[in-house]
CSV table of C-alpha atoms in Angstrom, one decimal:
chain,number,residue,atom,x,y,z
A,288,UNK,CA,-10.6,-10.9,6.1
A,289,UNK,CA,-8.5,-9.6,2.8
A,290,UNK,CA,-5.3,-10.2,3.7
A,291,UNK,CA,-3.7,-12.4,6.6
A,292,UNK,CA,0.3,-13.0,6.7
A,293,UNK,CA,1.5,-15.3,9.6
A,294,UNK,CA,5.2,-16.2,11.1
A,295,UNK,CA,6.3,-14.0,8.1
A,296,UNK,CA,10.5,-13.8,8.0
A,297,UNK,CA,12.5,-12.4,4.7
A,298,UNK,CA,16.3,-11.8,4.5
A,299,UNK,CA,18.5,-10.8,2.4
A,300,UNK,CA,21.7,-12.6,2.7
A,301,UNK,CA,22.5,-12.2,6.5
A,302,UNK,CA,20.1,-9.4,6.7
A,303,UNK,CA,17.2,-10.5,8.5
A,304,UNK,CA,14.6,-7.7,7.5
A,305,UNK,CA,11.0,-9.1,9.1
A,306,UNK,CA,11.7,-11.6,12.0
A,307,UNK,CA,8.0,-13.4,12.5
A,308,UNK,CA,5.6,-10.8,10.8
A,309,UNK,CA,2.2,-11.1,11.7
A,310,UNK,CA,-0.9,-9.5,10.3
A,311,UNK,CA,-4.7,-9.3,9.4
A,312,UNK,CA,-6.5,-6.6,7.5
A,313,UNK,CA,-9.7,-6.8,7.5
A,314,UNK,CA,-13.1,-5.2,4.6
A,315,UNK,CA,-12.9,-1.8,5.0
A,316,UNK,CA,-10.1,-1.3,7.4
A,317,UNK,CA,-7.8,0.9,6.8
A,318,UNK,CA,-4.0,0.2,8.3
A,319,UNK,CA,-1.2,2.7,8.9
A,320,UNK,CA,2.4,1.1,9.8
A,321,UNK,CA,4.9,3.2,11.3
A,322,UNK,CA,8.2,3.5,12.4
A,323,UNK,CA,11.7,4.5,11.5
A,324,UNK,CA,13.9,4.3,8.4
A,325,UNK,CA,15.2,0.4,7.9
A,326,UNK,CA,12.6,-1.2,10.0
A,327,UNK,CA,10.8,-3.5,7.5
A,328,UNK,CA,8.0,-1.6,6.6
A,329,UNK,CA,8.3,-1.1,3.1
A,330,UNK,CA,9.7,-4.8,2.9
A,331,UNK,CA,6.6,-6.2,4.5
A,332,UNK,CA,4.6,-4.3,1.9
A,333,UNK,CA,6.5,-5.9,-0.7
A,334,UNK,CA,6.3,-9.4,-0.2
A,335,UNK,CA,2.1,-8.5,0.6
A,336,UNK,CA,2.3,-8.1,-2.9
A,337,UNK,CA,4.9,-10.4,-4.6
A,338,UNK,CA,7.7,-8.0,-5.1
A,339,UNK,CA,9.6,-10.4,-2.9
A,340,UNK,CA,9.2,-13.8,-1.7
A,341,UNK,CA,9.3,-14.5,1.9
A,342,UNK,CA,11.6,-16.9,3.3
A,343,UNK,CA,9.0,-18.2,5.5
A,344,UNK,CA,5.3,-18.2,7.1
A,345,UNK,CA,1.9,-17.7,5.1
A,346,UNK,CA,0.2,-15.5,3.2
A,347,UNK,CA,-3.8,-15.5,2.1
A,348,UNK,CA,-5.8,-13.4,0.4
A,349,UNK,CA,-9.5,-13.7,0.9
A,350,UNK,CA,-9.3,-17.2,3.2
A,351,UNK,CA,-7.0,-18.3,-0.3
A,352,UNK,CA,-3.3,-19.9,0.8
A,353,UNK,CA,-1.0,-18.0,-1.5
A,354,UNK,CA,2.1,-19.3,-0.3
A,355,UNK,CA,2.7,-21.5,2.6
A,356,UNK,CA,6.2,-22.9,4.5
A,357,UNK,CA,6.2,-26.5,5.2
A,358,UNK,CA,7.4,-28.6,8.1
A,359,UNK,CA,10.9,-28.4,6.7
A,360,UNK,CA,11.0,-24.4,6.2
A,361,UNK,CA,10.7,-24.4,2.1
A,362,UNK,CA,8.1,-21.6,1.0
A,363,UNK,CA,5.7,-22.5,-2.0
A,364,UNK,CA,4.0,-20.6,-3.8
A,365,UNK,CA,0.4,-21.4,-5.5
A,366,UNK,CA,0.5,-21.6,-9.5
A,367,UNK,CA,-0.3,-19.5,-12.2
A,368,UNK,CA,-3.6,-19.2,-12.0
A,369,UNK,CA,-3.7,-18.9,-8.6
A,370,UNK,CA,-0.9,-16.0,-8.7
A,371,UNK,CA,-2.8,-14.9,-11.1
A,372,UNK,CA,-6.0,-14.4,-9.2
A,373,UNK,CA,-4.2,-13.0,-6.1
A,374,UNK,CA,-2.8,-10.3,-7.9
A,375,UNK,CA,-5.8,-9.4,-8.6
A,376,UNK,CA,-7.1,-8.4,-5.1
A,377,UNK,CA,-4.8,-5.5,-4.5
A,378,UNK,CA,-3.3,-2.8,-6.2
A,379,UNK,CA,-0.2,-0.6,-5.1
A,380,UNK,CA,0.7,2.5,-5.4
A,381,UNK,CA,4.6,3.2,-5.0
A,382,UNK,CA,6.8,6.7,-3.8
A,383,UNK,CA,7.9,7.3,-7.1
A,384,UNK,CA,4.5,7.5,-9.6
A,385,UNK,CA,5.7,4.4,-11.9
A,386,UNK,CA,3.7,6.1,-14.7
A,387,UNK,CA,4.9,4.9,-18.0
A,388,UNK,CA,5.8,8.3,-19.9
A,389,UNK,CA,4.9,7.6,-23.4
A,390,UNK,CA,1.1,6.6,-22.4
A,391,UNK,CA,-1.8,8.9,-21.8
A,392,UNK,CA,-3.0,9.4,-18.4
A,393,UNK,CA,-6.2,7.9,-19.3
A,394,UNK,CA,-3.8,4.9,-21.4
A,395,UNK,CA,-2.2,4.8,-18.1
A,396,UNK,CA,-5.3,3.2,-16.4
A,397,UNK,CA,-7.0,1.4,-19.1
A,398,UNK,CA,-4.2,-0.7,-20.0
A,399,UNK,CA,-3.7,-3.1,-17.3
A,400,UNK,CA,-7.6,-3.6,-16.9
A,401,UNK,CA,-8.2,-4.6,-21.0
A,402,UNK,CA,-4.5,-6.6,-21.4
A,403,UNK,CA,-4.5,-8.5,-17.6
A,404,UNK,CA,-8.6,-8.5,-17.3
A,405,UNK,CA,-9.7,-9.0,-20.2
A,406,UNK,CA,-12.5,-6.5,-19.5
A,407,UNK,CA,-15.0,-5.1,-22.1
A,408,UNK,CA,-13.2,-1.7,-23.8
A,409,UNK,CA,-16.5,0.4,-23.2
A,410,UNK,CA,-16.9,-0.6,-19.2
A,411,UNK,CA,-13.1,0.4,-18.9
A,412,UNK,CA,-13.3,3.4,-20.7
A,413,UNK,CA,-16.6,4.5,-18.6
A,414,UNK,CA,-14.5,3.2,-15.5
A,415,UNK,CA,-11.7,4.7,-15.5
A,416,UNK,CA,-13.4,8.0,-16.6
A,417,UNK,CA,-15.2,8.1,-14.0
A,418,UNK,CA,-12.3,7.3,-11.6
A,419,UNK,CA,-10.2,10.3,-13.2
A,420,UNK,CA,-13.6,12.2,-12.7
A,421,UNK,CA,-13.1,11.3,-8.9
A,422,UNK,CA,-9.3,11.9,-8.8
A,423,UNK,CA,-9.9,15.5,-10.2
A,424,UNK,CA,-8.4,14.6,-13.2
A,425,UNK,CA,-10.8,14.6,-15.6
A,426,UNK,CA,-9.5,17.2,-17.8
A,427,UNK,CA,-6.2,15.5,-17.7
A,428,UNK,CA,-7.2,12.4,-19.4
A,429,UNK,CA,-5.3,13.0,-22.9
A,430,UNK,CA,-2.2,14.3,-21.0
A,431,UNK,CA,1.1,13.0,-20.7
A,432,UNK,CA,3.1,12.4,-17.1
A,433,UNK,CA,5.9,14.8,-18.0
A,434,UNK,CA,2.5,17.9,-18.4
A,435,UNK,CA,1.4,16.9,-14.8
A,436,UNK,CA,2.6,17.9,-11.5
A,437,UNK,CA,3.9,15.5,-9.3
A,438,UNK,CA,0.6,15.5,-6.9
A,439,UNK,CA,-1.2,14.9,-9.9
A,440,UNK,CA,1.1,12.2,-11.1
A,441,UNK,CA,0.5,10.4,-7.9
A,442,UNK,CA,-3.8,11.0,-8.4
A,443,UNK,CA,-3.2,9.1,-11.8
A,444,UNK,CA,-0.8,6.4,-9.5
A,445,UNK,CA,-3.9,5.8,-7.5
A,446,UNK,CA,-6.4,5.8,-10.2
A,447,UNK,CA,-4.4,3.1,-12.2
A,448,UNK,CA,-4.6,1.2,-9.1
A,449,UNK,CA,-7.8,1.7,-8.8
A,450,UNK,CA,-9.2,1.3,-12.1
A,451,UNK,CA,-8.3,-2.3,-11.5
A,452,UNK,CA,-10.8,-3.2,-9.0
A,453,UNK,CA,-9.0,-4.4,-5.9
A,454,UNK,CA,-10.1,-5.6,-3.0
A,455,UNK,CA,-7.3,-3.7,-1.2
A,456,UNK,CA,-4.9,-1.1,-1.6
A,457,UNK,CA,-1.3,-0.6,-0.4
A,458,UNK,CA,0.4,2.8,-0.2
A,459,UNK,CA,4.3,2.9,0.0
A,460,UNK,CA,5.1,6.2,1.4
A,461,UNK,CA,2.8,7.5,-1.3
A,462,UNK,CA,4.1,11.3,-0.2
A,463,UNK,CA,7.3,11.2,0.5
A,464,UNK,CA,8.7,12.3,-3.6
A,465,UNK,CA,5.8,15.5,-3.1
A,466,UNK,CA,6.5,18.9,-1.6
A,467,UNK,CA,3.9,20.1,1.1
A,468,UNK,CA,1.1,21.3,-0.9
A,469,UNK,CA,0.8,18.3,-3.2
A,470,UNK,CA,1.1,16.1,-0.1
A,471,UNK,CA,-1.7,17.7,1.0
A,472,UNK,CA,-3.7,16.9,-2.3
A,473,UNK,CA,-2.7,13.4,-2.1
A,474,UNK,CA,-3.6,12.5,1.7
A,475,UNK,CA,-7.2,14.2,0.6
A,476,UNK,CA,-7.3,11.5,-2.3
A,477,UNK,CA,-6.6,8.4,0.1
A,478,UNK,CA,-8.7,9.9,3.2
A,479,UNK,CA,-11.8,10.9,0.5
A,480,UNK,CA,-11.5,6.4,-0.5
A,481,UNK,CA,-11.3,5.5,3.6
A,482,UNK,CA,-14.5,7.6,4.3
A,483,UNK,CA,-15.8,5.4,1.2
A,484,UNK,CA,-14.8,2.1,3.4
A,485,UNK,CA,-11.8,1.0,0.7
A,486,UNK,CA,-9.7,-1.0,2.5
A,487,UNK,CA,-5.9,0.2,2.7
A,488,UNK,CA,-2.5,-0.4,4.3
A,489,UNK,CA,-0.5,2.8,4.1
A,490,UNK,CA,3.2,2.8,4.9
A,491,UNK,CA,3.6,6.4,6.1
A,492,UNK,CA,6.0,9.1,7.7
A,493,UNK,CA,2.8,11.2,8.3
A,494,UNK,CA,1.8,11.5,11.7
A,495,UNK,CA,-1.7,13.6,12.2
A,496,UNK,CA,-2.8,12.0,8.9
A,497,UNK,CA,-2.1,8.1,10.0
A,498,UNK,CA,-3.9,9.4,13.2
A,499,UNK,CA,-6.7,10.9,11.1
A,500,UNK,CA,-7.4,8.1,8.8
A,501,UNK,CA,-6.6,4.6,10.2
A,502,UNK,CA,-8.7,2.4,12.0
A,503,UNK,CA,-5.2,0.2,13.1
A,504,UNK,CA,-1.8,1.6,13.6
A,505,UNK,CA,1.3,-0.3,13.5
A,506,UNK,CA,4.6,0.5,14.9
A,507,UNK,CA,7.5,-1.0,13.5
A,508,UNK,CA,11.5,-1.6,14.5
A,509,UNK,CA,14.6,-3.9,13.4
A,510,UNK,CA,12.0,-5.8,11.8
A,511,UNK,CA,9.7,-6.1,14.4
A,512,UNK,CA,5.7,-5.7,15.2
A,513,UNK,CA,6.3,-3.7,18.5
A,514,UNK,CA,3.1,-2.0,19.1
A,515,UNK,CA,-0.1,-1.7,17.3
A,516,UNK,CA,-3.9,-0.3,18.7
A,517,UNK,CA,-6.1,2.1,17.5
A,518,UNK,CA,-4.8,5.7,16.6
A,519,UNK,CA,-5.5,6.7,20.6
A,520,UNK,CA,-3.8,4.0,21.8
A,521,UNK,CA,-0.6,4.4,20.0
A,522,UNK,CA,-0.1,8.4,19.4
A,523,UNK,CA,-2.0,9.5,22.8
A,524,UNK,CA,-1.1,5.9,24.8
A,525,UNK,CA,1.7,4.0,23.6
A,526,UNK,CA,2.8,1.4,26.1
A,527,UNK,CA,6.0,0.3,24.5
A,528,UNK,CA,9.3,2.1,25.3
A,529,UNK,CA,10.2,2.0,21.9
A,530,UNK,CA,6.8,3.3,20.9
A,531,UNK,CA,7.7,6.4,23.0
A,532,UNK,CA,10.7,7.2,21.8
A,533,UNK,CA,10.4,7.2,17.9
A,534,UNK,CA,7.2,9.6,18.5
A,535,UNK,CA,8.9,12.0,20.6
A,536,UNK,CA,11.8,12.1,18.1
A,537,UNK,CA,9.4,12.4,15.4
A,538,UNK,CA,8.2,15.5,16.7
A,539,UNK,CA,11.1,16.8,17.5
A,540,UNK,CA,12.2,16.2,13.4
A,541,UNK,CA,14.8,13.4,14.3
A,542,UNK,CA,13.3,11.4,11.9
């Protein structure tokens, strides 16, 4: 198991946003969640990775309590070095690329790795080119974000989060800033890393290719876990009402 989040609630002021989240992913699974605008997907994905803090249940990270709600419903969080170490195990990759414009691409992925790792210069540097390598970027390594496209800005998006190693990787809607044709280059990317077993959760609008490359899907609504299965069992199956009707307005582009 890499990540596990039980009983988790967040809201923001009187806007309850997850109402008793649950949720395992386990090595080399990847996870797909669903569902429409305003349902909590992007918000469960940010407190998986400390962007918020929840306002109550667990997280862990391999078997590790992260942060934990006690009898009396206050959430703590571990310390430093235990913060530390979480945020270590996954990486994220946003909709909008997050690049920082005045680095290099190849700067762009090095940087976290030597300053937050503290890893030797020449493993990084034979690292991340070989990452960039992977990406199809290799060529691009001494370019800046403004001299890429934006398909290729969200390759370099994966590859910094790559470069540093995790243990898991979470996509937030990683195509929805590209046109068709770079979408297309980017789902390639992530489905090239699930046939390599990396395990990801990927927040997505994209139909065949969350019935392509999960393992699990989720369906979400008004904060809600409402259905989950195997690809099969919620495209081709789904036994929820609510299930039923987001996919048939899906294809019918209400959505």
């Amino acid at each position: 198991m890499v990540l596990e989040m039980n009983n988790i609630k967040k809201s923001f002021g009187e806007n309850e946003i997850l109402k008793d989240i649950s949720l395992k992913v386990d090595k080399g699974e990847v996870v797909s969640i669903i569902g429409p605008s305003g349902s909590g997907k992007s918000t469960l994905l940010r407190c998986a990775t400390f962007l918020e803090k929840i306002n109550g249940g667990t997280v862990k990270y391999m078997d590790e309590v992260i942060a934990d709600t006690d009898a009396n419903g206050k959430v703590t969080y571990g310390d430093k070095e235990t913060m530390k170490r979480a945020r270590g195990y996954f990486g994220l990759v946003f909709q909008q690329f997050n690049l920082f414009p005045h680095y290099s691409v190849f700067k762009n992925c090095a940087e976290a790795p030597a300053i937050i790792q503290g890893r030797d210069k020449d493993e990084i540097k034979e690292s991340v080119t070989k990452i960039l390598e992977k990406m199809g970027l290799g060529e691009r390594a001494d370019f800046y974000p403004c001299q890429l496209s934006g398909g290729q800005q969200q390759r370099v998006a994966i590859a910094r989060a790559l470069a540093m190693k995790p243990e898991i990787l979470f996509f937030d809607e990683p195509t929805s800033a590209l046109d068709p044709e770079l979408t297309g280059e980017v789902l390639k990317v992530i489905k090239q890393l699930a046939e390599e077993d990396m395990t990801m959760v990927i927040v997505t609008h994209e139909m065949p290719f969350a019935k392509a490359v999960s393992d699990r899907v989720i369906f979400m609504d008004e904060g809600y876990i409402v259905e989950e299965g195997t690809p099969e069992e919620v495209f081709d199956n789904p036994q929820m009402e609510r299930t039923k009707q987001f996919l048939k307005n899906y294809q019918n582009g209400q959505y």
